[in-house]
Short mmCIF file of C-alpha atoms in Angstrom, two decimals:
data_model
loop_
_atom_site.label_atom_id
_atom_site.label_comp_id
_atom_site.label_asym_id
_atom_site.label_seq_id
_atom_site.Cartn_x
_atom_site.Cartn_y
_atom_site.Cartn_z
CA UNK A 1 142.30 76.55 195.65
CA UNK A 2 144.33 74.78 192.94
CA UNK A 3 144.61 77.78 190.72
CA UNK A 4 145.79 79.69 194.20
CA UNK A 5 148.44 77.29 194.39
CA UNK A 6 149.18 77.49 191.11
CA UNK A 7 149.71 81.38 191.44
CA UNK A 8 152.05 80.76 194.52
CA UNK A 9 153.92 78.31 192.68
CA UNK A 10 154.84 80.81 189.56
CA UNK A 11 155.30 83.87 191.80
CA UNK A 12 157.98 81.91 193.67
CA UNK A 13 159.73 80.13 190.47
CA UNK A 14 159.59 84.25 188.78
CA UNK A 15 161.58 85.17 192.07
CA UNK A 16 163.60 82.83 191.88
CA UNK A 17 164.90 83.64 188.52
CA UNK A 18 165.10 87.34 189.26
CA UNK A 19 168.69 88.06 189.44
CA UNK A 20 168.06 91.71 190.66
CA UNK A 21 166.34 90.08 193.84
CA UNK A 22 169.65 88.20 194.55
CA UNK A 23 171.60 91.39 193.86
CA UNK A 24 169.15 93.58 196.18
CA UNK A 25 167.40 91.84 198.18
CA UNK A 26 170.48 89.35 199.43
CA UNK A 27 173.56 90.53 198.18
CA UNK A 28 173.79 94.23 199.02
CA UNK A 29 172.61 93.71 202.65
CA UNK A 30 175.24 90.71 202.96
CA UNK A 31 178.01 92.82 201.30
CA UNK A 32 177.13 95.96 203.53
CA UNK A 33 177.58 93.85 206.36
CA UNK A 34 180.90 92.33 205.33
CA UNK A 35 182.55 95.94 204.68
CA UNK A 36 180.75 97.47 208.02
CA UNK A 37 180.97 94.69 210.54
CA UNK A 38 184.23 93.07 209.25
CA UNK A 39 186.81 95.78 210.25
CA UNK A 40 184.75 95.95 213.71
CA UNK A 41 184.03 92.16 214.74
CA UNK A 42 186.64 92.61 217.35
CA UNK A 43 184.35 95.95 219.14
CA UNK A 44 182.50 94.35 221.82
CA UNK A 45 180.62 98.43 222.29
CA UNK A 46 179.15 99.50 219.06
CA UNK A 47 178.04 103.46 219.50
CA UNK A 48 178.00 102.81 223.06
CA UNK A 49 175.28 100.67 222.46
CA UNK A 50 176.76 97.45 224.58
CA UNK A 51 176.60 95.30 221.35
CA UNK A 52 179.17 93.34 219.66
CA UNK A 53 179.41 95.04 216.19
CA UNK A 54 179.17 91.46 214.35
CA UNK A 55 175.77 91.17 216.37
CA UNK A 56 174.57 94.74 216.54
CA UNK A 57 175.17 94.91 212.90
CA UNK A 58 173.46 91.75 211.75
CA UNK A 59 170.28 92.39 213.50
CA UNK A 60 170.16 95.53 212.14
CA UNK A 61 170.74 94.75 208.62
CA UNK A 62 168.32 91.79 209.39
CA UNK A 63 165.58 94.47 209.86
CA UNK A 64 166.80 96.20 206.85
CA UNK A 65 166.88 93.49 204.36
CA UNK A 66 163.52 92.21 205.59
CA UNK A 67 161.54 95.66 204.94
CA UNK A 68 163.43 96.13 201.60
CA UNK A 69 162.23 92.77 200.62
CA UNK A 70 159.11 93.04 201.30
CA UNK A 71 158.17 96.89 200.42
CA UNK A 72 160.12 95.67 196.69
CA UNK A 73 157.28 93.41 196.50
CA UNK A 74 155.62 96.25 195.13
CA UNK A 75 158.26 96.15 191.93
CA UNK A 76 156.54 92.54 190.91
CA UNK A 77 152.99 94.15 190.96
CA UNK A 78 154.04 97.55 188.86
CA UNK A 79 155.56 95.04 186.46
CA UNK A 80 152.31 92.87 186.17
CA UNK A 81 150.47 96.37 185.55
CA UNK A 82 152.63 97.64 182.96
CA UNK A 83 152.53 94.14 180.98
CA UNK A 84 148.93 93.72 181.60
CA UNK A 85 149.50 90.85 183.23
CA UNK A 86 146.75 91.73 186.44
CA UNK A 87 144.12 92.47 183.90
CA UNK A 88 144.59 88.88 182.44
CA UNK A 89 144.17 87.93 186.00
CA UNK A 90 140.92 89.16 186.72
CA UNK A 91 139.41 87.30 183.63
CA UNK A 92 140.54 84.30 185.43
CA UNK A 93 139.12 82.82 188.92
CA UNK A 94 141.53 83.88 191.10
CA UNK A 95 140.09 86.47 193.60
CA UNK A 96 141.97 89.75 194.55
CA UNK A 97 142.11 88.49 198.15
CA UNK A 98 144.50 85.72 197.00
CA UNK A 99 146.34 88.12 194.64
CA UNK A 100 147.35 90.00 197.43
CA UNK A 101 148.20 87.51 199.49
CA UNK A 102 149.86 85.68 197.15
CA UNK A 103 152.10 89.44 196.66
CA UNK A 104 152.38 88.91 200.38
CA UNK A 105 153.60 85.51 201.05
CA UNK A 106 156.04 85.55 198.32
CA UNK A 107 157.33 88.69 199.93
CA UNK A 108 157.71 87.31 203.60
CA UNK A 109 159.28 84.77 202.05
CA UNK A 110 162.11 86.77 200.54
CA UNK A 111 162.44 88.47 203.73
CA UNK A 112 163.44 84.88 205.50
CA UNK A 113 166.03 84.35 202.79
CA UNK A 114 167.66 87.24 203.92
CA UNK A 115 167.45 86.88 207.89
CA UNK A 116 168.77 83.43 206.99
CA UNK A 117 171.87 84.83 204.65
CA UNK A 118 172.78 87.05 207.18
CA UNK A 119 172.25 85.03 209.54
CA UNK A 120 174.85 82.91 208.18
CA UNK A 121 177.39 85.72 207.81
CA UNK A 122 176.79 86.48 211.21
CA UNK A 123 178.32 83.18 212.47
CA UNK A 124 181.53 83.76 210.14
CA UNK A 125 182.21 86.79 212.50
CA UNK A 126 181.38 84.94 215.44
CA UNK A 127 177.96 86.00 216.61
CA UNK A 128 175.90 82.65 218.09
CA UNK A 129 172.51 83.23 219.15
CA UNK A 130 169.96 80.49 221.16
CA UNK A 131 167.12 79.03 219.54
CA UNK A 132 164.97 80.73 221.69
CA UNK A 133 166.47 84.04 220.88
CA UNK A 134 165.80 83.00 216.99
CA UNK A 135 162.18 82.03 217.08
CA UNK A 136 161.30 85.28 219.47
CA UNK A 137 163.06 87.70 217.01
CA UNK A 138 161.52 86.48 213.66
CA UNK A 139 157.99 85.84 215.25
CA UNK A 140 158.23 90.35 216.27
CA UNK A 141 159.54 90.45 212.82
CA UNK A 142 156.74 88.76 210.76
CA UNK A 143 154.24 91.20 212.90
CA UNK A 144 156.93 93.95 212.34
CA UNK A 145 156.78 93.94 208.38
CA UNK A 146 152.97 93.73 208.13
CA UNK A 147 152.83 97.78 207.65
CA UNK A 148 155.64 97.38 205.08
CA UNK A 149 153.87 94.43 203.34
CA UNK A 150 151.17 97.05 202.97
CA UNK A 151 153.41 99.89 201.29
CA UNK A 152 154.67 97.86 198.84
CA UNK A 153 151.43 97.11 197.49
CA UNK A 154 150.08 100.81 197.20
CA UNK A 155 153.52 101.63 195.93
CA UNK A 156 152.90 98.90 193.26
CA UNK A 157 149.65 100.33 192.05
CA UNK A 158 150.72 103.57 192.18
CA UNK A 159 153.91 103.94 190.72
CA UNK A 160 155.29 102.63 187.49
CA UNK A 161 158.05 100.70 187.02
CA UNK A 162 160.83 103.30 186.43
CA UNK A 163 159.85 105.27 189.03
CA UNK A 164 159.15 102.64 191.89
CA UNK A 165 162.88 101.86 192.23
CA UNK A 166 164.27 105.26 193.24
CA UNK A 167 160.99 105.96 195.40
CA UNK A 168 161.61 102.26 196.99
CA UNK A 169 165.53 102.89 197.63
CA UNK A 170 165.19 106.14 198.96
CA UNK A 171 162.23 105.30 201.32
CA UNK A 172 163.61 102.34 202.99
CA UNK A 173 167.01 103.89 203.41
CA UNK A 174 165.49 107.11 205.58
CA UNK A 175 163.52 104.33 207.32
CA UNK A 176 166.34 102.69 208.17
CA UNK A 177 168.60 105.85 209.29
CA UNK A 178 165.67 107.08 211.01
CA UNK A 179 165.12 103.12 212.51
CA UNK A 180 168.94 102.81 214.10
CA UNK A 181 169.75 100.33 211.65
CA UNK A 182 173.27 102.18 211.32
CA UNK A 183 173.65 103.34 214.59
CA UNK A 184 171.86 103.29 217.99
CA UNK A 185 169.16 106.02 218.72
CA UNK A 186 168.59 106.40 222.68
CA UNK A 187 167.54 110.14 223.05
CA UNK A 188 166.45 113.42 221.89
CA UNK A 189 164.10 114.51 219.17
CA UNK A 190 165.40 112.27 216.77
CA UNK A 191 164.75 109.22 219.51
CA UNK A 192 160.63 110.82 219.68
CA UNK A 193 160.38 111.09 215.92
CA UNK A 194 162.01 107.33 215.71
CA UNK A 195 159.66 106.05 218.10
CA UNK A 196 156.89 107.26 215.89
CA UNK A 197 157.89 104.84 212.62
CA UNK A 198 156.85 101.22 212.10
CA UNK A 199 160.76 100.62 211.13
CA UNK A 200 161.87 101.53 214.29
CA UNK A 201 160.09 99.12 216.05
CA UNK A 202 161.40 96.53 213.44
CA UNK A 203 164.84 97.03 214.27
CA UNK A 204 164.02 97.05 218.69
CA UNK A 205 162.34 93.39 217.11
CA UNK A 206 165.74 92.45 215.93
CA UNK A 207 167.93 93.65 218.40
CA UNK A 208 165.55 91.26 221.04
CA UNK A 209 167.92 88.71 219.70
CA UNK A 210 170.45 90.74 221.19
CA UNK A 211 169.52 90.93 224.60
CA UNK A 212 167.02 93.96 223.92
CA UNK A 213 163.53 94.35 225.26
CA UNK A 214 160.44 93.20 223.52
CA UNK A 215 158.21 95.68 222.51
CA UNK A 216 155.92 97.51 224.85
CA UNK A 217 152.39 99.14 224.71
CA UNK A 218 153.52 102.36 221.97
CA UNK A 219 155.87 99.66 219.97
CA UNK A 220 152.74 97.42 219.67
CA UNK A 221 150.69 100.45 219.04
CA UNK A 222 152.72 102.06 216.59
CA UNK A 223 153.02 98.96 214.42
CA UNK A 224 149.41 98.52 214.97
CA UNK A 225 148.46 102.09 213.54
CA UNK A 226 150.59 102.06 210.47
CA UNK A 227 149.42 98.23 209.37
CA UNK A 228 145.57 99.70 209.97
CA UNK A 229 146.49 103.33 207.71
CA UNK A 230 148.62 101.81 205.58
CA UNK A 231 146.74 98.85 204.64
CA UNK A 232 143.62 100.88 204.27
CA UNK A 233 145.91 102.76 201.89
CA UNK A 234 146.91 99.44 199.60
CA UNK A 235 143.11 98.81 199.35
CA UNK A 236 142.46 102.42 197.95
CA UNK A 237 145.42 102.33 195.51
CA UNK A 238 144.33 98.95 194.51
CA UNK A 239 139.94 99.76 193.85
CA UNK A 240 141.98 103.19 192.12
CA UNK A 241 144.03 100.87 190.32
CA UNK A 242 141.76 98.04 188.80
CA UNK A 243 139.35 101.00 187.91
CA UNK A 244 141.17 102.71 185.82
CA UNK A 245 141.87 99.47 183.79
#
């Protein structure tokens, strides 16, 4: 248990002293918002969607800086690999349960920096939201990123370093096109294919805080499915992984 804490304790403290997570992770979600939502907080409709733009917009980057934080989780594990740092763990007592978790909490907990940052810049452009309408959007959230959680560790023992960026970037931003982060998605094939993706459902968690539904039976499903295929996927690249070592 100590040495568990231990872990959690340097994991955090390395984070912390990452400046690309500030830049990434924080920044370029807050500064998209600024140059997006700025010249539209006065549009009470964004794309027809009944939405303030201030509010449509920072839910929606809400969902996209939490799934970016958390799949970049991956980033800390492909660095540990290519030092050799995870083969120093596993001479030591901590177990790869806590590892992962460890990856896992740290990465959740980047993701509530940024719902906090923007939700901060939210209130600058006038968007006020109840308590109630807080706590029901980050609890769908936290359930929302577990399939994301997931990708970032296969993606970690998968890819190196150089290459996880680009793959990470690219991913997350045809997730969140494909999610209505940018714009709303109501019908048509591109609405059936949406409704299909685990980040789709993470954006219909944010927008609850906007007077949208919860999720139903398929949203619950969906996010279900791809937490049970990709986790099952993380646990493969991760036996692959420590094998090869």
């Amino acid at each position: 248990m100590t040495l568990s804490i231990t872990y959690v304790r340097y994991e955090l403290l390395r984070m912390l002293r990452n400046r690309r997570f500030f830049i990434f992770s924080l920044g370029f979600p807050l500064v998209l918002y600024f140059l997006i939502a700025g010249p539209n907080k006065n549009v009470n409709d964004f794309g027809d969607s009944g939405v303030a733009a201030p509010l449509y917009l920072m839910v929606g980057l809400a969902a996209f800086g939490t799934m970016n934080a958390v799949v970049s989780g991956g980033a800390r594990i492909a660095l540990d690999r290519s030092v050799g740092w995870t083969r120093q763990l596993r001479l030591t007592p901590l177990t790869p349960g806590n590892y992962l978790a460890t990856k896992i909490l740290v990465s959740y907990m980047t993701a509530l920096m940024a719902i906090v940052v923007l939700g901060v810049a939210g209130t600058t452009l006038g968007v006020r939201l109840s308590v109630a309408n807080w706590a029901e959007m980050i609890g769908l959230l936290l359930v929302g990123l577990l399939p994301f959680a997931a990708l970032g560790i296969a993606l970690g023992h998968l890819l190196t370093v150089d290459s996880l960026g680009p793959a990470v970037g690219g991913l997350t931003a045809l997730l969140s096109i494909l999610g209505g982060v940018w714009f709303p998605i109501t019908g048509g094939f591109l609405h059936t294919l949406a409704q299909a993706l685990p980040s789709y459902w993470l954006v219909q968690a944010c927008h609850v805080a906007s007077g949208g539904k919860a999720w139903g039976a398929l949203g619950w499903f969906v996010v279900l499915a791809w937490t049970v295929v990709l986790t099952a996927a993380a646990a493969w690249a991760y036996r692959h992984d420590t094998q090869r070592v």
